[in-house]
Short mmCIF file of C-alpha atoms in Angstrom, two decimals:
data_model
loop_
_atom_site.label_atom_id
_atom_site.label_comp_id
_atom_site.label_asym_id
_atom_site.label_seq_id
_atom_site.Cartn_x
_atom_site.Cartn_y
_atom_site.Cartn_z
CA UNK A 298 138.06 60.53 159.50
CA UNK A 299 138.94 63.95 157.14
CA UNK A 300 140.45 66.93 159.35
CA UNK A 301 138.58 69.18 160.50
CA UNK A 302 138.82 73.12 161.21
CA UNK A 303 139.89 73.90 164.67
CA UNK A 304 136.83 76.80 164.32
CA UNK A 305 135.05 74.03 164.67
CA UNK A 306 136.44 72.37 167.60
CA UNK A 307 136.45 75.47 169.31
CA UNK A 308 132.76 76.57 168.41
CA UNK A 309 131.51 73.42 170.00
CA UNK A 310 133.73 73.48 173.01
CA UNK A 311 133.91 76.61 174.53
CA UNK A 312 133.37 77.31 177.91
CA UNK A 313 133.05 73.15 178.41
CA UNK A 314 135.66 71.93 177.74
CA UNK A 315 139.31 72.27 176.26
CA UNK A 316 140.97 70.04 172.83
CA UNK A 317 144.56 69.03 173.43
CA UNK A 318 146.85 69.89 171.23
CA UNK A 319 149.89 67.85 171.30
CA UNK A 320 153.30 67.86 169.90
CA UNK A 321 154.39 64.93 167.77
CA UNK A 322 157.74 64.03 166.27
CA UNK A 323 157.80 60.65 165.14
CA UNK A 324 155.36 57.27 164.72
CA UNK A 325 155.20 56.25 167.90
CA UNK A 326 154.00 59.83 169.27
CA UNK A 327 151.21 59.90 166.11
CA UNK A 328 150.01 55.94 166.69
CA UNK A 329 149.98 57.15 171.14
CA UNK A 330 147.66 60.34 170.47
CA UNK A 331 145.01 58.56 168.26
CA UNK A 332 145.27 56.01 170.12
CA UNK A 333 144.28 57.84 173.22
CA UNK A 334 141.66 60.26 171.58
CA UNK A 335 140.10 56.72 170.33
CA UNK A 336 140.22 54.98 173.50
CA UNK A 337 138.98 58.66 175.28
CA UNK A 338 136.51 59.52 172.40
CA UNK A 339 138.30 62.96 172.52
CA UNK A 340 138.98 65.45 169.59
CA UNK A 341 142.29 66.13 169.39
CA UNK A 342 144.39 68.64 167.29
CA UNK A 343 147.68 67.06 166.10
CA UNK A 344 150.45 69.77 166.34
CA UNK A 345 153.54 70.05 163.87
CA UNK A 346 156.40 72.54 165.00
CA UNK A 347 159.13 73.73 162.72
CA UNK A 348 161.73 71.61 164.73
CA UNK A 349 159.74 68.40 164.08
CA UNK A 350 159.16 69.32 160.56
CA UNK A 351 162.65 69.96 159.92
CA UNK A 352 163.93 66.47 161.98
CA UNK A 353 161.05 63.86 160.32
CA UNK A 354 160.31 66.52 157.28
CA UNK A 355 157.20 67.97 156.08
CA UNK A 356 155.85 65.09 154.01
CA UNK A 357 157.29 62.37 156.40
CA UNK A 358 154.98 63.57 159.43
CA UNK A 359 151.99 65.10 157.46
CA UNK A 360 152.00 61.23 155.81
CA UNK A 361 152.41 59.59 158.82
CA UNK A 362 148.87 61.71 160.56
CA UNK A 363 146.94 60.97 157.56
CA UNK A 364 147.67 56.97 157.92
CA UNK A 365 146.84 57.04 161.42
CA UNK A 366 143.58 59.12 160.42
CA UNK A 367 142.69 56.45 158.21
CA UNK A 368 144.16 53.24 161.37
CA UNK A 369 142.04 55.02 163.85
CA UNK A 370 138.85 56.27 161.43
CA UNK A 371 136.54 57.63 164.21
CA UNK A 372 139.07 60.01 165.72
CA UNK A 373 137.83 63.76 165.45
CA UNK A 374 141.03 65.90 164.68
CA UNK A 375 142.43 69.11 163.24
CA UNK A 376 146.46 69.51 161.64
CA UNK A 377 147.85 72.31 163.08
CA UNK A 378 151.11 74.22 162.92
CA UNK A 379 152.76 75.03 166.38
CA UNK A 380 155.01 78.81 166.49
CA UNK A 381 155.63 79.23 163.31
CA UNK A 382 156.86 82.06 161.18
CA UNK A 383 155.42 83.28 157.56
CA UNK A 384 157.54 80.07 155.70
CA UNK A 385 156.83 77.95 157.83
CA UNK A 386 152.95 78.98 157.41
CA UNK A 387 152.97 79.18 153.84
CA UNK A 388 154.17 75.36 153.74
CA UNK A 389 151.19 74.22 156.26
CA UNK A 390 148.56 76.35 154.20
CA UNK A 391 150.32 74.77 150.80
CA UNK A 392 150.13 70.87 152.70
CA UNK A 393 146.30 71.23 153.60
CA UNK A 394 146.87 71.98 157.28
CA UNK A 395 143.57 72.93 159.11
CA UNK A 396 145.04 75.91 161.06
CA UNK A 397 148.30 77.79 161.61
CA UNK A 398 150.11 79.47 164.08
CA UNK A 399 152.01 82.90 163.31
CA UNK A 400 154.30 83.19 166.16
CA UNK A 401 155.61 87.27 166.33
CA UNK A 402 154.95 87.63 170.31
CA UNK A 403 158.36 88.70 170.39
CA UNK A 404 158.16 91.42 168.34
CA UNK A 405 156.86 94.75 168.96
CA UNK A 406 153.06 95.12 169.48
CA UNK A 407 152.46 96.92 165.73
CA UNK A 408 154.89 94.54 164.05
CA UNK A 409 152.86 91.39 165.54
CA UNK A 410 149.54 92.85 164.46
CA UNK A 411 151.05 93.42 160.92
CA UNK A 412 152.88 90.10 160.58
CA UNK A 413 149.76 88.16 161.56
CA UNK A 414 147.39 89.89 159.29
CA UNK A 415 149.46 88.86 156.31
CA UNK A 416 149.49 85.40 157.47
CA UNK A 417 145.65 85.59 158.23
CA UNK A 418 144.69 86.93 155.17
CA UNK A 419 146.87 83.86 153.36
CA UNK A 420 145.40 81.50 155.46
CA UNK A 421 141.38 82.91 155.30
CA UNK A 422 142.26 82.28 151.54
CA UNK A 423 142.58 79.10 151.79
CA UNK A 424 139.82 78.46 154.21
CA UNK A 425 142.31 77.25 156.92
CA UNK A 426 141.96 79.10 160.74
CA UNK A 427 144.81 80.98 162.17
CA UNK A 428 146.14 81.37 165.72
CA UNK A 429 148.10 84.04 166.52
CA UNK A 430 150.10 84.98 170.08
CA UNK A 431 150.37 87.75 172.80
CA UNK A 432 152.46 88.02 175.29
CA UNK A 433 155.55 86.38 176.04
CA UNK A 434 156.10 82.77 178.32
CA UNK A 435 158.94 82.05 179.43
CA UNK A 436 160.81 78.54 178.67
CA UNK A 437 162.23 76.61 176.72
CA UNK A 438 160.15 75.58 173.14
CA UNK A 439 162.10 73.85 170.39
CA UNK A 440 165.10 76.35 169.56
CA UNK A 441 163.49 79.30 171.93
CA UNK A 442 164.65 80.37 175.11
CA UNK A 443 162.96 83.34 176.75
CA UNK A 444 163.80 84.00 180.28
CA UNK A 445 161.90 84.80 183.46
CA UNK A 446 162.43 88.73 183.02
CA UNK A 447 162.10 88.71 179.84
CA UNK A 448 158.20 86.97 180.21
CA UNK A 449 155.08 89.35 179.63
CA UNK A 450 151.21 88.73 180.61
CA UNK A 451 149.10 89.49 178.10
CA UNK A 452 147.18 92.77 177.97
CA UNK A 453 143.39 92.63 177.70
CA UNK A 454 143.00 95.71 175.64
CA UNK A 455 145.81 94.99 174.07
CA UNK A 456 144.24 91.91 173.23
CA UNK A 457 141.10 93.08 171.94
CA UNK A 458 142.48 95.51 169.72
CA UNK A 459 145.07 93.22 167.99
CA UNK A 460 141.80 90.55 167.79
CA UNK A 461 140.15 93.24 165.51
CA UNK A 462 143.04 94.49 163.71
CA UNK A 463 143.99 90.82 162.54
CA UNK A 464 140.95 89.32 162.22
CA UNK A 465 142.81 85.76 163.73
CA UNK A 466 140.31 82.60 164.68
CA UNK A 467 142.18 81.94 168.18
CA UNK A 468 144.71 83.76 170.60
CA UNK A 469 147.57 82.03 172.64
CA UNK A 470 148.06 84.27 175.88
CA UNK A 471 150.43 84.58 178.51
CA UNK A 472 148.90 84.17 182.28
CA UNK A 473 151.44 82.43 183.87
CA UNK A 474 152.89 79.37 182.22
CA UNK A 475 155.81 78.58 180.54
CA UNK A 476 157.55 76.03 178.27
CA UNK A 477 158.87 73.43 179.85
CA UNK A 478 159.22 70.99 182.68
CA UNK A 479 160.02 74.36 185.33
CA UNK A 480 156.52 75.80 184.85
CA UNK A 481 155.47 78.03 188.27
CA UNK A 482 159.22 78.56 190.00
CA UNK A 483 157.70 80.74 192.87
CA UNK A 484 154.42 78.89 192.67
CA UNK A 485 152.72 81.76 190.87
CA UNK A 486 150.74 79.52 188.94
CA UNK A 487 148.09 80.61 186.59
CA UNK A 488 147.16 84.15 186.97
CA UNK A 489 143.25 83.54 186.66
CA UNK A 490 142.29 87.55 186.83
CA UNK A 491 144.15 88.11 183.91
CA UNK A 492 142.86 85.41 182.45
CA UNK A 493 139.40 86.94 183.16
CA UNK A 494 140.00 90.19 182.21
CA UNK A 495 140.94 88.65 178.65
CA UNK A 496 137.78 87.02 178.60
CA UNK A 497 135.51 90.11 179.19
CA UNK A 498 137.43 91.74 176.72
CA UNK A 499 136.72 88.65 173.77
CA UNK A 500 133.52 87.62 175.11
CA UNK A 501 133.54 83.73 173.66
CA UNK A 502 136.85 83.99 171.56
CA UNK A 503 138.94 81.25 171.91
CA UNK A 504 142.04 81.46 173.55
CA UNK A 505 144.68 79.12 173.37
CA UNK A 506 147.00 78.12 176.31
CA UNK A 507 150.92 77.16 175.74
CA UNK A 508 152.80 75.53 178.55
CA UNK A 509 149.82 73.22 179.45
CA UNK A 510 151.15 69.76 180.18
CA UNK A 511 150.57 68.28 183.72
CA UNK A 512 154.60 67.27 184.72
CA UNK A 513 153.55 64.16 186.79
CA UNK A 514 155.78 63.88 189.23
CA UNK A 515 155.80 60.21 189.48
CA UNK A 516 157.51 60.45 185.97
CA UNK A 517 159.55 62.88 186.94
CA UNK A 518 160.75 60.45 189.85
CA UNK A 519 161.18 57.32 188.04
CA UNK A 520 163.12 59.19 185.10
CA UNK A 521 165.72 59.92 188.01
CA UNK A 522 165.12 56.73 189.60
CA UNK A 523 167.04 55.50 186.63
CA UNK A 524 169.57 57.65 185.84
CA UNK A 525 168.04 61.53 184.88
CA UNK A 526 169.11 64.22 186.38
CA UNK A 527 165.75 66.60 186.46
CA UNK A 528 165.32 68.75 189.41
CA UNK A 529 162.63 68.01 191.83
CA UNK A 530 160.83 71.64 191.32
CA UNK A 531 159.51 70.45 187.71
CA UNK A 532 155.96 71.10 187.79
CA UNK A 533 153.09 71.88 185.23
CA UNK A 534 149.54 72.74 185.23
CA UNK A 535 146.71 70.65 187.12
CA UNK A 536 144.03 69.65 186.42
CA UNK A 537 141.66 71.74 188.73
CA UNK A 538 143.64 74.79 187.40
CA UNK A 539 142.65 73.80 183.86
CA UNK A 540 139.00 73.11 184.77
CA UNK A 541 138.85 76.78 186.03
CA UNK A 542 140.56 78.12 182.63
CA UNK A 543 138.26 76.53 180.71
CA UNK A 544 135.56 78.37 182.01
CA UNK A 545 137.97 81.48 181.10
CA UNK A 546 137.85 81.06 177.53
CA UNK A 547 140.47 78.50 177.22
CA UNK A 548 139.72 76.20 174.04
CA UNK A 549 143.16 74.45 173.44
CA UNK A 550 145.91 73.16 175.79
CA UNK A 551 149.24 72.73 174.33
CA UNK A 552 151.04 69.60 175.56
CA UNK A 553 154.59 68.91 174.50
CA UNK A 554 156.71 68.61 177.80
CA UNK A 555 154.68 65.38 178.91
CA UNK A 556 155.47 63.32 175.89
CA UNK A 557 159.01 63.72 175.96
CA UNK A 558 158.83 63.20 179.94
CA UNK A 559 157.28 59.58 178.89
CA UNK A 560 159.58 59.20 175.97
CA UNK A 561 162.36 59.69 179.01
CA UNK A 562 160.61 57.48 181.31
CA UNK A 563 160.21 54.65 179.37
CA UNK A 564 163.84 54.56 177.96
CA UNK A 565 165.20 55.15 180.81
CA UNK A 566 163.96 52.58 182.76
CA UNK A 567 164.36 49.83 179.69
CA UNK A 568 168.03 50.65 179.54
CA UNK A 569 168.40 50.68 183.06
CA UNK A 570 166.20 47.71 184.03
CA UNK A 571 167.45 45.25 181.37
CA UNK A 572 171.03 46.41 180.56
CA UNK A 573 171.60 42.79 178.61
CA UNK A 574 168.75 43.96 175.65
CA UNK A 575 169.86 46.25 172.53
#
C-alpha cells in the first residue's frame, strides 16, 4: 500500500486511539514493524532519524520501507522524519516523506516558532505534514543528551500561540517522559494535568508523545540475565497511562528504546546460550 499523510492518521484517530511511530535502523527492524502492523491490522508510521539515515543512508532505508510496503501490501503507513533540523527536512520533503519533524525545542521560544515556520511552509509546499516540538525531555535520543534540570513541561499558552504562529499539523510535548530506558526516576510519571491543560488549549490538535516505549522489565531482566549491565530502575510508559493520554489528545507514540531493548535481548541471550555458533 502507497504512504499515506499522517493528517490522515491523526484525523481518524483522535481521541481513540494512538499510531506508533517507531524507530528503524536496519531490515530486520523494517520486515518486524510491518510485520506486526499486518499481523495487528494497525497503522503504523515508520520513523527515520538523522542517526539512522546517516548509519544505513537515505536511499538505503527509504528503499528498504518501500519493499516492505510492497511484501506486506495491506499495511496502512506514513514515512516520517524523527528530530530533525532544516537539512535534514529538506532531504525527507525532496525523498517523498509523508511528514517531518523540525526539532528547535532547544532553542529559545521565538527562534523555535521562526525555525518551524520555514520548515512548515517548505513542507505545506509539497503537500507533506509537519510536526514540530515544545518543551524539552530529558534523555538520551541518538546524539542528544539533555539532563534532568535541564527538562521543561510544555506551556499550554505557549502552546497555542506557537500552534498559530507556525501553522504545524502535530505538536510533540513534554509532560513527563524522557528518552530512554530511565523514563520516571522519582516515579513522576506522566503529568496528565498538563497534559489536559494542552488539550483545552488545541481542542482536537494532535499531539505527539516522545519517550513512549513500555521498558518491559522481563527484557530488561533477561538482557542482564545474560551478561548486560542495565540498572533495575529502567522503566517506560504503561499501558493504562497511555490509554488515559489518548483521551488527552495524544495521536502518536514514539517507540525507539523497546526495539533496541529486543535487539539486546535476543543477542544477548544467542551469544550467551550457544557460545559454540558464529
Amino acid at each position: 500500500m502507497k504512504p499515506v499523510s499522517t493528517n490522515t492518521l491523526f484525523k481518524h484517530c483522535y481521541g481513540r486511539y494512538a499510531i506508533a511511530a517507531v524507530n528503524v535502523f536496519n531490515m530486520e527492524q523494517v520486515h518486524a514493524l510491518f510485520a506486526a502492523a499486518q499481523a495487528s491490522n494497525a497503522p503504523i508510521i515508520v520513523q527515520l532519524t538523522p542517526a539512522a539515515r546517516n548509519y544505513g543512508h537515505p536511499e538505503m532505508l527509504h528503499a528498504m520501507v518501500t519493499a516492505a510496503a510492497n511484501i506486506y501490501p495491506d499495511v496502512v503507513h506514513a514515512i516520517h522524519l524523527d528530530h530533525g533540523n532544516e537539512v535534514h527536512a529538506a532531504s525527507a520533503i525532496a525523498a517523498g516523506y509523508n511528514a517531518v519533524m523540525i526539532d528547535a525545542s532547544h532553542d529559545p521560544f521565538e527562534q523555535n516558532v521562526a525555525r518551524t515556520k520555514a520548515v512548515v511552509d517548505m513542507a505545506h509546499a509539497s503537500g507533506i505534514a509537519v510536526e514540530a516540538e515544545l518543551g524539552v525531555l530529558a534523555g538520551v535520543e541518538d546524539d542528544l543528551s539533555v539532563d534532568e534540570a535541564h527538562a521543561k513541561y510544555t506551556d499550554a499558552a505557549q502552546a497555542k500561540s506557537f500552534v498559530t504562529q507556525t501553522q504545524c499539523d502535530s505538536l510533540a510535548v513534554a509532560v513527563g517522559t524522557s528518552h530512554g530506558a530511565y523514563k520516571f526516576s522519582g516515579k513522576q510519571g506522566l503529568q496528565f494535568d498538563v497534559l489536559q491543560q494542552i488539550q483545552q488549549a488545541l481542542p482536537g490538535f494532535p499531539l505527539v508523545l516522545h519517550g513512549a516505549s513500555l521498558v518491559d522489565p522481563a527484557t530488561i531482566e533477561n538482557i542482564n540475565q545474560h551478561g548486560g549491565k542495565l540498572r533495575q530502575d529502567a522503566s517506560g510508559v504503561s499501558v493504562d497511562a497511555l490509554q488515559k493520554a489518548i483521551q488527552l489528545g495524544i495521536c502518536k507514540v514514539n517507540i525507539a528504546t523497546d526495539l533496541r531493548l529486543l535487539w539486546a535481548s535476543v543477542y544477548r541471550t544467542f551469544f550467551h546460550t550457544q557460545p559454540d555458533q558464529v
